[in-house]
Coordinates of C-alpha atoms in Angstrom, one line a residue:
M1 CA 20.4 -66.4 36.5
V2 CA 20.5 -66.9 40.2
Q3 CA 22.0 -63.4 40.6
L4 CA 19.2 -61.9 38.5
L5 CA 16.5 -63.6 40.7
R6 CA 18.2 -62.3 43.8
S7 CA 18.3 -58.8 42.4
R8 CA 14.6 -58.9 41.5
A9 CA 13.8 -60.2 45.0
L10 CA 15.8 -57.4 46.6
L11 CA 14.0 -54.8 44.5
L12 CA 10.6 -56.2 45.5
S13 CA 11.5 -56.3 49.1
T14 CA 12.7 -52.7 49.2
T15 CA 9.9 -51.3 47.0
F16 CA 6.8 -52.9 48.4
S17 CA 5.8 -53.3 52.1
D18 CA 5.0 -56.7 53.4
T19 CA 1.4 -55.6 53.8
S20 CA -1.1 -55.9 51.0
F21 CA -2.5 -52.4 50.7
W22 CA 0.5 -50.0 50.7
R23 CA 3.9 -49.7 49.2
S24 CA 6.8 -47.3 49.4
N25 CA 8.8 -46.0 46.4
Q26 CA 12.5 -46.5 47.1
D27 CA 13.6 -45.7 43.5
C28 CA 13.4 -41.9 44.0
W29 CA 15.1 -39.0 45.7
R30 CA 15.0 -39.2 49.5
P31 CA 17.0 -37.6 52.3
D32 CA 19.3 -39.5 54.5
V33 CA 18.2 -40.1 58.1
R34 CA 21.5 -38.8 59.4
D35 CA 21.0 -35.6 57.4
V36 CA 17.5 -35.1 58.9
E37 CA 19.1 -35.4 62.3
R38 CA 21.8 -32.9 61.4
I39 CA 19.4 -30.2 60.1
S40 CA 17.2 -30.7 63.2
F41 CA 20.3 -29.4 65.2
G42 CA 20.9 -26.6 62.7
Q43 CA 23.9 -28.3 61.1
P44 CA 24.3 -28.5 57.3
A45 CA 23.2 -31.6 55.5
K46 CA 25.5 -33.6 53.3
K47 CA 22.9 -34.3 50.7
K48 CA 21.8 -31.2 48.7
G49 CA 18.1 -30.4 49.1
T50 CA 17.5 -32.0 52.5
G51 CA 16.9 -28.6 54.1
S52 CA 15.7 -25.2 52.9
R53 CA 16.2 -21.6 54.0
G54 CA 12.5 -21.0 54.1
I55 CA 11.4 -24.3 55.8
P56 CA 12.6 -24.4 59.4
H57 CA 13.7 -27.8 60.8
R58 CA 15.8 -26.9 63.8
L59 CA 14.2 -28.1 67.0
N60 CA 14.2 -26.6 70.5
E61 CA 14.5 -28.6 73.6
D62 CA 10.8 -29.5 74.0
E63 CA 10.4 -30.4 70.4
R64 CA 13.5 -32.6 70.6
R65 CA 11.9 -34.6 73.4
S66 CA 8.7 -35.0 71.3
F67 CA 10.8 -36.0 68.2
D68 CA 12.8 -38.6 70.1
Q69 CA 9.6 -40.0 71.7
A70 CA 7.9 -40.2 68.3
R71 CA 10.7 -42.3 66.9
R72 CA 10.3 -44.8 69.7
Q73 CA 6.5 -44.8 69.6
G74 CA 6.0 -44.7 65.8
F75 CA 3.8 -41.6 65.8
L76 CA 4.2 -38.0 66.8
Q77 CA 2.2 -36.2 69.5
V78 CA 2.0 -32.4 69.3
T79 CA 0.0 -29.7 71.1
G80 CA -2.4 -28.1 68.7
S81 CA -0.8 -27.3 65.3
A82 CA 2.8 -27.3 66.8
W83 CA 3.2 -23.8 65.4
R84 CA 6.2 -21.9 66.8
S85 CA 5.8 -18.1 66.4
Q86 CA 9.6 -17.4 66.4
R87 CA 9.9 -19.5 63.3
R88 CA 6.5 -18.6 61.9
D89 CA 6.1 -22.3 61.1
A90 CA 6.1 -25.8 62.7
P91 CA 9.7 -27.1 62.8
L92 CA 8.7 -30.3 64.6
L93 CA 6.2 -31.3 62.0
N94 CA 8.6 -30.4 59.2
T95 CA 11.4 -32.5 60.7
Y96 CA 9.2 -35.5 61.5
R97 CA 7.8 -35.4 57.9
S98 CA 11.4 -35.3 56.6
L99 CA 12.3 -38.3 58.8
S100 CA 9.2 -40.2 57.5
D101 CA 10.3 -39.4 54.0
A102 CA 13.8 -40.6 54.7
R103 CA 12.4 -43.9 56.0
G104 CA 9.8 -44.2 53.3
K105 CA 6.9 -44.4 55.8
P106 CA 3.7 -42.4 56.3
A107 CA 3.9 -39.6 58.9
I108 CA 1.4 -40.3 61.7
V109 CA 0.6 -37.3 64.0
L110 CA -1.8 -36.9 66.9
H111 CA -2.8 -33.2 67.3
K112 CA -3.8 -32.8 71.0
L113 CA -6.3 -30.0 71.0
S114 CA -7.7 -27.9 73.9
P115 CA -11.0 -29.0 75.4
T116 CA -14.2 -27.6 73.8
S117 CA -16.5 -25.3 75.7
S118 CA -18.6 -28.3 76.7
G119 CA -15.5 -29.9 78.3
D120 CA -15.1 -32.5 75.6
N121 CA -11.6 -33.4 74.5
E122 CA -11.5 -34.1 70.8
D123 CA -8.1 -34.4 69.1
K124 CA -7.2 -35.0 65.5
L125 CA -5.2 -38.0 64.4
V126 CA -3.8 -37.7 60.8
V127 CA -1.7 -39.9 58.5
D128 CA 0.3 -38.2 55.7
L129 CA 0.8 -40.6 52.8
S130 CA 3.0 -38.3 50.7
P131 CA 6.3 -39.8 52.1
L132 CA 5.3 -43.1 50.3
R133 CA 5.9 -41.1 47.0
F134 CA 3.4 -43.2 45.0
P135 CA 0.8 -40.5 44.3
E136 CA -1.2 -42.8 42.0
D137 CA -1.8 -45.0 45.1
F138 CA -2.8 -42.3 47.5
D139 CA -6.6 -42.6 47.0
T140 CA -6.6 -46.4 47.1
V141 CA -4.4 -46.6 50.2
G142 CA -6.3 -43.8 51.9
N143 CA -9.7 -45.5 51.3
E144 CA -8.3 -48.9 52.5
L145 CA -6.9 -47.2 55.6
K146 CA -10.3 -45.5 56.3
A147 CA -12.0 -48.9 56.0
I148 CA -9.6 -50.6 58.3
V149 CA -10.0 -48.0 61.1
Q150 CA -13.7 -48.0 60.5
A151 CA -13.8 -51.7 61.0
E152 CA -11.5 -51.8 64.0
Y153 CA -12.7 -48.7 65.9
N154 CA -16.0 -47.6 64.2
L155 CA -14.7 -44.1 63.4
E156 CA -15.6 -42.0 60.4
S157 CA -12.6 -40.3 58.7
F158 CA -11.7 -37.5 56.3
M159 CA -9.2 -37.2 53.5
Y160 CA -7.5 -34.1 52.4
S161 CA -5.0 -33.4 49.6
G162 CA -2.6 -30.4 49.9
E163 CA -3.2 -30.0 46.1
E164 CA -6.5 -28.4 47.0
K165 CA -4.7 -25.4 48.7
E166 CA -5.1 -21.9 47.4
D167 CA -2.2 -20.8 45.3
S168 CA -1.5 -18.0 47.8
E169 CA -0.8 -20.4 50.6
D170 CA 1.9 -22.2 48.6
E171 CA 3.6 -19.0 47.5
G172 CA 7.4 -19.2 47.8
L173 CA 7.4 -22.9 48.6
N174 CA 7.6 -24.2 45.0
I175 CA 5.0 -26.9 45.8
V176 CA 4.4 -29.2 42.9
E177 CA 1.5 -31.4 42.0
T178 CA 2.7 -33.6 39.1
E179 CA 3.4 -37.3 39.7
D180 CA 7.0 -37.2 38.2
Q181 CA 8.0 -34.6 40.8
Y182 CA 7.6 -37.2 43.5
E183 CA 10.7 -38.9 42.0
T184 CA 13.0 -35.9 42.3
R185 CA 11.7 -33.2 44.7
P186 CA 12.3 -32.9 48.5
I187 CA 9.2 -33.6 50.6
Y188 CA 8.7 -29.9 51.6
Q189 CA 8.0 -29.1 47.9
L190 CA 5.3 -31.8 47.7
P191 CA 1.8 -31.4 49.0
P192 CA 0.6 -33.6 51.9
F193 CA -2.1 -36.2 51.4
L194 CA -3.9 -36.6 54.7
V195 CA -6.2 -39.2 56.1
G196 CA -7.6 -38.2 59.5
W197 CA -10.0 -38.9 62.3
N198 CA -11.5 -36.9 65.2
V199 CA -10.7 -38.9 68.3
S200 CA -10.6 -38.8 72.0
R201 CA -7.2 -38.5 73.6
Q202 CA -7.3 -42.2 74.7
D203 CA -8.5 -43.4 71.3
G204 CA -6.0 -41.2 69.5
K205 CA -3.1 -42.9 71.3
K206 CA -4.5 -46.3 70.9
I207 CA -5.1 -45.9 67.1
G208 CA -1.8 -44.2 66.7
K209 CA 0.0 -47.2 68.2
Y210 CA -2.1 -49.5 65.9
L211 CA -1.2 -47.5 62.8
A212 CA 2.5 -47.4 63.8
E213 CA 2.5 -51.2 63.9
T214 CA 0.6 -51.3 60.6
F215 CA 3.1 -49.1 58.8
D216 CA 6.1 -50.3 60.7
T217 CA 7.1 -46.8 61.9
I218 CA 8.4 -47.7 65.3
E219 CA 12.2 -47.4 65.7
K220 CA 12.9 -49.8 68.6
S221 CA 16.6 -49.0 68.8
A222 CA 16.2 -45.2 68.6
S223 CA 17.9 -43.4 71.4
N224 CA 17.7 -39.8 72.7
S225 CA 19.3 -37.3 70.4
K226 CA 22.6 -35.9 71.6
K227 CA 23.3 -32.2 71.3
Q228 CA 25.8 -31.6 68.5
R229 CA 29.0 -29.7 69.1
G230 CA 29.5 -26.2 67.8
V231 CA 25.8 -25.4 67.2
K232 CA 24.9 -21.9 68.5
P233 CA 21.5 -20.3 68.6
G234 CA 20.6 -18.1 65.7
K235 CA 18.2 -17.5 62.9
G236 CA 20.5 -17.1 59.9
R237 CA 22.2 -19.6 57.6
R238 CA 25.6 -19.0 59.1
S239 CA 24.5 -20.0 62.6
G240 CA 22.5 -23.0 61.3
G241 CA 19.1 -21.6 62.0
Y242 CA 17.3 -23.2 59.1
G243 CA 19.3 -26.4 58.4
I244 CA 20.4 -25.7 54.9
G245 CA 21.1 -28.8 52.9

């Protein structure tokens, strides 16, 4: 009986956060943090499905610094959309979303945009709830999150579900929209669910830190990534360009 109670307590502690408005599903497919680190260097993952030929995860030197900083700060800061033309995608966003999925935490990203014609600096702070893998909770958690930020910082927000994309945008990605797929599919095959705010640079960093504490995304013991041996530049699978799992 004692063992049964201990097992139930462990299940509750690993399935629900210690906050009242969000929880993370641990009884589902997730990548391993070490595998996410491997594919970020272009090395193969040990767990099948962690990477994909069509979804670049390998980071360059500048992206690596931003990735390491994000782990320590609890939220990612990128310039604009973080798009990299050589990869025709945003490897840094892909890798950070995979890391968030591995840890069962929302992905918090501050997009630092160029000043407007009037000289104003308006950035976008977004929280992707899809790594929690409880799609039935997304609307409730999103609305609660909007209310919290509204109360603390008096900011209006927006919500966006990737399920609203046109089919043509998802072509070739096998993106799914059914709840049961959140149990078995890798994160790059699941649509994002975003809650966001238009913010000043200063407010963006302040709120990003606040949300990082709220969702416990800060890795205090995270150190700088070390370059892996035997990894050479290249775009193909053989040279580790896409981080195949």
